[in-house]
PDB file of C-alpha atoms in Angstrom:
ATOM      1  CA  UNK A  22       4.123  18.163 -68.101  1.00 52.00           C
ATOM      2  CA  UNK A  23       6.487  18.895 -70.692  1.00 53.00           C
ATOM      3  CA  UNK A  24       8.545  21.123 -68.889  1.00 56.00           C
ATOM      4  CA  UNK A  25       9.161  18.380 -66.080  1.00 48.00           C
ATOM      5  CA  UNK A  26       9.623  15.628 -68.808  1.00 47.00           C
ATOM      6  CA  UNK A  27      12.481  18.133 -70.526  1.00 49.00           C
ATOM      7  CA  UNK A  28      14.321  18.798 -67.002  1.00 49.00           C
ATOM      8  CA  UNK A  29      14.169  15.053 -66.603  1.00 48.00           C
ATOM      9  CA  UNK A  30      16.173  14.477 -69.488  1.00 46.00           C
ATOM     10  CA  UNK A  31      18.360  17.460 -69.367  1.00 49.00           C
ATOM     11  CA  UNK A  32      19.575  15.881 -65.964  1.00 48.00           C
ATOM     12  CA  UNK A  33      20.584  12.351 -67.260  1.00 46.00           C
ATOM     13  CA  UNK A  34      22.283  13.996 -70.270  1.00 45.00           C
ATOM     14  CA  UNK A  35      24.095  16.558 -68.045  1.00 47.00           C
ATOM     15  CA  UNK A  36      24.799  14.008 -65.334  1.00 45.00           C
ATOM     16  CA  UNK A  37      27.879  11.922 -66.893  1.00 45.00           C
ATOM     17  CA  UNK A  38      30.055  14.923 -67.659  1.00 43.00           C
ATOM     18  CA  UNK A  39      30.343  15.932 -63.941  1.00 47.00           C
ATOM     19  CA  UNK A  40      31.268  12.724 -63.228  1.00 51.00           C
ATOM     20  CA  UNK A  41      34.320  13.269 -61.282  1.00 63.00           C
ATOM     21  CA  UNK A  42      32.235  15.820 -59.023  1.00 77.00           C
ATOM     22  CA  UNK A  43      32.719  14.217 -55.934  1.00 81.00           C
ATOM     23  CA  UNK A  44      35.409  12.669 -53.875  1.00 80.00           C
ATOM     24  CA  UNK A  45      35.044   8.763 -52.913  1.00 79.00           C
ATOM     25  CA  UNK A  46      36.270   7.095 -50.237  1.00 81.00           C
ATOM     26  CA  UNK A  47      35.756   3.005 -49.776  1.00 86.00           C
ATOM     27  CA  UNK A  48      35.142   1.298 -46.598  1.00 82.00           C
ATOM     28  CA  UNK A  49      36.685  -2.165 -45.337  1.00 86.00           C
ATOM     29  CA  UNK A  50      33.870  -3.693 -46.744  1.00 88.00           C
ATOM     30  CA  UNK A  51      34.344  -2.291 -50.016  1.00 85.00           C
ATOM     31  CA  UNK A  52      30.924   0.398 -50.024  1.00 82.00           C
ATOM     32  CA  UNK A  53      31.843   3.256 -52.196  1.00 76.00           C
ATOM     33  CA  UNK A  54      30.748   6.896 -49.943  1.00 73.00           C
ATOM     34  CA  UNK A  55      31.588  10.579 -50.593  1.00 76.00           C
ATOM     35  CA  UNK A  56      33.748  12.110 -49.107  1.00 78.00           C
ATOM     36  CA  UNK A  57      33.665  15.770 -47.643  1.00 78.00           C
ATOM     37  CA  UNK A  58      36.020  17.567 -45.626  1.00 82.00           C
ATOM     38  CA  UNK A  59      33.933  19.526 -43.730  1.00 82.00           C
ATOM     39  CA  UNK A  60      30.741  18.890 -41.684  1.00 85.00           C
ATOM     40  CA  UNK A  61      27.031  19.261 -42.495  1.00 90.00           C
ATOM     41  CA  UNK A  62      26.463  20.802 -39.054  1.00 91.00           C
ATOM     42  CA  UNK A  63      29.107  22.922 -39.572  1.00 89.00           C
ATOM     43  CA  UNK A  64      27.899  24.401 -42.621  1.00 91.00           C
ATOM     44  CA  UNK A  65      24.220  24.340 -40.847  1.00 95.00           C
ATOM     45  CA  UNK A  66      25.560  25.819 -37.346  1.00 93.00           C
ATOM     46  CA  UNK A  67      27.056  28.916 -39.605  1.00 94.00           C
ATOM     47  CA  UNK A  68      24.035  29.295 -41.691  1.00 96.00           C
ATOM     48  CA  UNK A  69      21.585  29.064 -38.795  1.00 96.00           C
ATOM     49  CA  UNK A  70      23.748  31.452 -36.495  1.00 94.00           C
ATOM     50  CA  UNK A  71      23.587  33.846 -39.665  1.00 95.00           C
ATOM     51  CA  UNK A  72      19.651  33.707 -39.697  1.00 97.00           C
ATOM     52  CA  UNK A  73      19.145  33.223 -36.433  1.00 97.00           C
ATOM     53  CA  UNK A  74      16.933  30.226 -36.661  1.00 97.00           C
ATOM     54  CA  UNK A  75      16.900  27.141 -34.449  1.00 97.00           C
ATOM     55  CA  UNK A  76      19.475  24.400 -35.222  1.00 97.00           C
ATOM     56  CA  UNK A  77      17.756  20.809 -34.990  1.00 96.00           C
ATOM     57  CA  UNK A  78      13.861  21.387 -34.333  1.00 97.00           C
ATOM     58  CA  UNK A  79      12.213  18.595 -33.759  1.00 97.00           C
ATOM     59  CA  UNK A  80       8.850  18.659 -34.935  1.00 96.00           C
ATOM     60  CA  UNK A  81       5.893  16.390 -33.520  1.00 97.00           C
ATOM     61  CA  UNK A  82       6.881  13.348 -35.380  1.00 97.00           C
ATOM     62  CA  UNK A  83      10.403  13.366 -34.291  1.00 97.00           C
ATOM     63  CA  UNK A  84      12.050  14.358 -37.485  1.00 97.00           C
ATOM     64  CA  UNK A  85      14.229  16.965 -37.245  1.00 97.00           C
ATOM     65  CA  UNK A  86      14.433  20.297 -39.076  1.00 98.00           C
ATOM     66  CA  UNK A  87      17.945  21.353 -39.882  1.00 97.00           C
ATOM     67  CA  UNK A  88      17.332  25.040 -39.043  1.00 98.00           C
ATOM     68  CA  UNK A  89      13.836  26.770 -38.329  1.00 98.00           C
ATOM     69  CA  UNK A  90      13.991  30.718 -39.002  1.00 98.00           C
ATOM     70  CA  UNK A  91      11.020  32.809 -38.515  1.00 97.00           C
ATOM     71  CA  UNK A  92       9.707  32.366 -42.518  1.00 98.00           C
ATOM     72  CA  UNK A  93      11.286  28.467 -43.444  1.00 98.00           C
ATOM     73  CA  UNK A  94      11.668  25.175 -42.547  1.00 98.00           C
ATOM     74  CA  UNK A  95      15.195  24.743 -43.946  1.00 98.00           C
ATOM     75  CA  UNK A  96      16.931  21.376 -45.306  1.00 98.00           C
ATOM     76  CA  UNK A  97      20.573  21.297 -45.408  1.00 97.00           C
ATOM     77  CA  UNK A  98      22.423  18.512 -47.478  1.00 96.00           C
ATOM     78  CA  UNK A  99      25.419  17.972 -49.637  1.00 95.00           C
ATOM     79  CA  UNK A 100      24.956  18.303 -53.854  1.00 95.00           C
ATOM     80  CA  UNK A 101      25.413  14.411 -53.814  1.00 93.00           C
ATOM     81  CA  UNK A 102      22.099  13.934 -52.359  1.00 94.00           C
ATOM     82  CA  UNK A 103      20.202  16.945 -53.815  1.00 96.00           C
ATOM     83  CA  UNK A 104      16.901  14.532 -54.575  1.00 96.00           C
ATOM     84  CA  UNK A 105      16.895  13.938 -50.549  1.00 96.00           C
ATOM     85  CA  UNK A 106      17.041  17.501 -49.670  1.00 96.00           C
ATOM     86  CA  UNK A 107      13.865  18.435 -51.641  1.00 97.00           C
ATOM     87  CA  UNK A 108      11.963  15.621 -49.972  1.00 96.00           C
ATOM     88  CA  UNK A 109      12.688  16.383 -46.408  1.00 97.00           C
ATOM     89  CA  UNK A 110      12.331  19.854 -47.046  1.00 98.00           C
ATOM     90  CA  UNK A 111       8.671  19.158 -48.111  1.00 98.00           C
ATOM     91  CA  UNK A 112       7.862  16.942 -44.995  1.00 98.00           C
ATOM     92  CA  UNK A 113       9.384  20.088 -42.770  1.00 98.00           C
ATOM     93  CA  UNK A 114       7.148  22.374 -44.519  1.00 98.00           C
ATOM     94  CA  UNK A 115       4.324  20.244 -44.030  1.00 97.00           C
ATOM     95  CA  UNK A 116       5.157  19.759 -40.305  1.00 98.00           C
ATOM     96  CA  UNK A 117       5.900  23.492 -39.522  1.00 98.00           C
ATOM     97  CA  UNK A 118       3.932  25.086 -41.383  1.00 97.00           C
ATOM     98  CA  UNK A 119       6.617  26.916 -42.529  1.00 98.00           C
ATOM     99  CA  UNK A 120       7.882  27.252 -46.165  1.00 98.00           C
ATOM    100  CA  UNK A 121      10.648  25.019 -47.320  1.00 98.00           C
ATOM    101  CA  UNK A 122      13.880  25.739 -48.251  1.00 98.00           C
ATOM    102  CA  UNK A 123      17.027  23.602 -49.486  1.00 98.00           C
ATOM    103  CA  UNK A 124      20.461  25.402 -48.314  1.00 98.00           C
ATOM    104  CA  UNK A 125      22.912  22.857 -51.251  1.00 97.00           C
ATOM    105  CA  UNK A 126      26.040  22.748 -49.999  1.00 96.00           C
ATOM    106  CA  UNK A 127      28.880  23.161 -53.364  1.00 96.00           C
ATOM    107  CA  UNK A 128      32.115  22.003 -52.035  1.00 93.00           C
ATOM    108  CA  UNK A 129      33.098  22.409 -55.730  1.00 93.00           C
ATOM    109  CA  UNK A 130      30.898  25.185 -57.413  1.00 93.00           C
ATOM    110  CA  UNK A 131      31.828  25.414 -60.588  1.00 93.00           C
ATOM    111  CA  UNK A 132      31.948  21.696 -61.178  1.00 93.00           C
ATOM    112  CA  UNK A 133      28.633  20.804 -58.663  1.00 94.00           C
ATOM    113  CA  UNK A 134      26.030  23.698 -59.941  1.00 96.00           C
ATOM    114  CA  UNK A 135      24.345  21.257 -61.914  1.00 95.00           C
ATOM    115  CA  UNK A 136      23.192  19.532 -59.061  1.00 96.00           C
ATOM    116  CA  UNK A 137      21.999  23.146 -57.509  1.00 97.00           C
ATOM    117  CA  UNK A 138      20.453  24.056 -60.675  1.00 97.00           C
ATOM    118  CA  UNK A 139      18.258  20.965 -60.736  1.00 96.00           C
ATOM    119  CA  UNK A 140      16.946  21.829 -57.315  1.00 97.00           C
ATOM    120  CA  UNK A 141      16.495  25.296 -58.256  1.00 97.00           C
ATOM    121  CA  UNK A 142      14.562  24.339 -61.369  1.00 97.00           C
ATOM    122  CA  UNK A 143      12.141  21.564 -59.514  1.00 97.00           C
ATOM    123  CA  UNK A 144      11.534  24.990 -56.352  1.00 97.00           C
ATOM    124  CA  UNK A 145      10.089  27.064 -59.340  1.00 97.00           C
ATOM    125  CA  UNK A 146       8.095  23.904 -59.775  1.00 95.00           C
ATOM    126  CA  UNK A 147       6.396  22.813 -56.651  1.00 95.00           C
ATOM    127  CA  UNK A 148       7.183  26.293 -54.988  1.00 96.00           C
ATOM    128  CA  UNK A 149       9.933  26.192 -52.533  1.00 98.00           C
ATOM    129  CA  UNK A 150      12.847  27.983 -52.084  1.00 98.00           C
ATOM    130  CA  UNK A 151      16.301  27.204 -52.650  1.00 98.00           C
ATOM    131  CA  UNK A 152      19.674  28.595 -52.138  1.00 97.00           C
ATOM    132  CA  UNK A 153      23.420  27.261 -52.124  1.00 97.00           C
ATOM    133  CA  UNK A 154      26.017  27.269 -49.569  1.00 95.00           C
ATOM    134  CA  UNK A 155      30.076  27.156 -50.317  1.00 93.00           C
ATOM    135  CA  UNK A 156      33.353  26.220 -47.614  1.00 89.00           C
ATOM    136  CA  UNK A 157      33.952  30.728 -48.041  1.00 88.00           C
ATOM    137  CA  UNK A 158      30.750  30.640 -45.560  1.00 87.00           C
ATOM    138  CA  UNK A 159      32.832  28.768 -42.802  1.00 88.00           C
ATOM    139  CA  UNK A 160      35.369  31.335 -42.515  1.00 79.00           C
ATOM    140  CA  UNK A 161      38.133  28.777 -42.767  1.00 79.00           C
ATOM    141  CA  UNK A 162      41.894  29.406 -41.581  1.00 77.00           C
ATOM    142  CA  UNK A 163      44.487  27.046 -43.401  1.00 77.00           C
ATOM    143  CA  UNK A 164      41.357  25.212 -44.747  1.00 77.00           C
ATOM    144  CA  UNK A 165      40.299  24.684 -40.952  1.00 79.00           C
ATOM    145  CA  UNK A 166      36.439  25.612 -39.568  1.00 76.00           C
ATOM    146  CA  UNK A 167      36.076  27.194 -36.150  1.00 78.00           C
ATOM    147  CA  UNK A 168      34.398  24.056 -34.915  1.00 78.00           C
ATOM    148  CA  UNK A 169      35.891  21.550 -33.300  1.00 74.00           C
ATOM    149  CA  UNK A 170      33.769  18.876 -33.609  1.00 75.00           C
ATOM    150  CA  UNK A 171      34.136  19.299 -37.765  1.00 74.00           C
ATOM    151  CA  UNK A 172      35.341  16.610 -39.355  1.00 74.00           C
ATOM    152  CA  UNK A 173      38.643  19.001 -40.553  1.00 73.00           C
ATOM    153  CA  UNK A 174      39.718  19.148 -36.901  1.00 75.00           C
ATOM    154  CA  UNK A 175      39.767  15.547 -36.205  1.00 72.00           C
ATOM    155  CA  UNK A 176      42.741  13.441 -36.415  1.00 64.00           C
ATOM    156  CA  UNK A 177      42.571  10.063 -37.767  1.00 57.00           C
ATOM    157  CA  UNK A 178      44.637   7.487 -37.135  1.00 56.00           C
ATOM    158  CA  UNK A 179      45.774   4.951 -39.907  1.00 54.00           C
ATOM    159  CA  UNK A 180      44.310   2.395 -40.072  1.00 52.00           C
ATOM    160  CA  UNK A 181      45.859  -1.436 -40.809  1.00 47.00           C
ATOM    161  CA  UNK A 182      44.408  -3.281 -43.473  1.00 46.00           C
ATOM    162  CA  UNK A 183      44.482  -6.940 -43.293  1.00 42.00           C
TER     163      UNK A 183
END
């Protein structure tokens, strides 16, 4: 119990000096999101090729499992929502039968380990496994992905703003 109380508080005192981790975009509407250049699936698509598991598995409740290899149920998610990731991860394992993993995905490492470190701390806990991604795994070429549907290779148009 100590141990989890003392990670507990090690994350809310770590927490406001990576405060400038993330990028923000607003909407019209004024909601506050982070912003990422490059696609979950595309991270996912690479990993899973890699491992040769099966992107999107849909398990018997209709959830989906980001990648199924032959040993894990594996969760996929951006450092900003790190607390998800370990809960869906869980739920996979529990559906599958397989063991759960968490694949973090670091757009900036050396400023968003924190948030893998956390993750990697509560696995040793409640016994899953954990492991980070970075944009080197997508093989980029003037900071484009080979996928087309990635949110790198899409144009946007401006929008007006009344």
């Amino acid at each position: 119990m100590k141990q989890v109380l003392s990670l507990i508080l090690m994350t809310f005192l770590v927490t406001p000096a990576f405060a400038g981790t993330f990028d923000y975009g607003y909407t019209s509407t004024g909601f506050k999101y982070v912003k990422h250049k490059h696609s979950e699936a595309s991270y996912q698509r690479t990993w899973c090729s890699m491992h040769q598991g099966i992107e999107e598995f849909e398990n018997k409740d209709k959830t989906r499992v980001d990648c199924l290899t032959s040993t894990h149920a594996v969760e996929f998610d951006f450092a900003n929502k790190w607390a998800e990731s370990i809960g869906q991860a869980l739920h996979y394992q529990r559906m599958t039968g397989k063991r759960a993993k968490v694949v973090l995905i670091l757009e900036k490492p050396k400023k968003q380990m924190v948030y893998f470190t956390r993750v990697q701390e509560l696995g040793k806990i409640h016994n899953f496994d954990v492991e980070f991604v970075t944009p080197a795994i997508l093989n980029l070429q003037n900071g484009k992905c080979p996928y087309s549907d990635c949110r790198c290779n899409k144009v946007y148009k401006n929008k007006k703003k009344y």
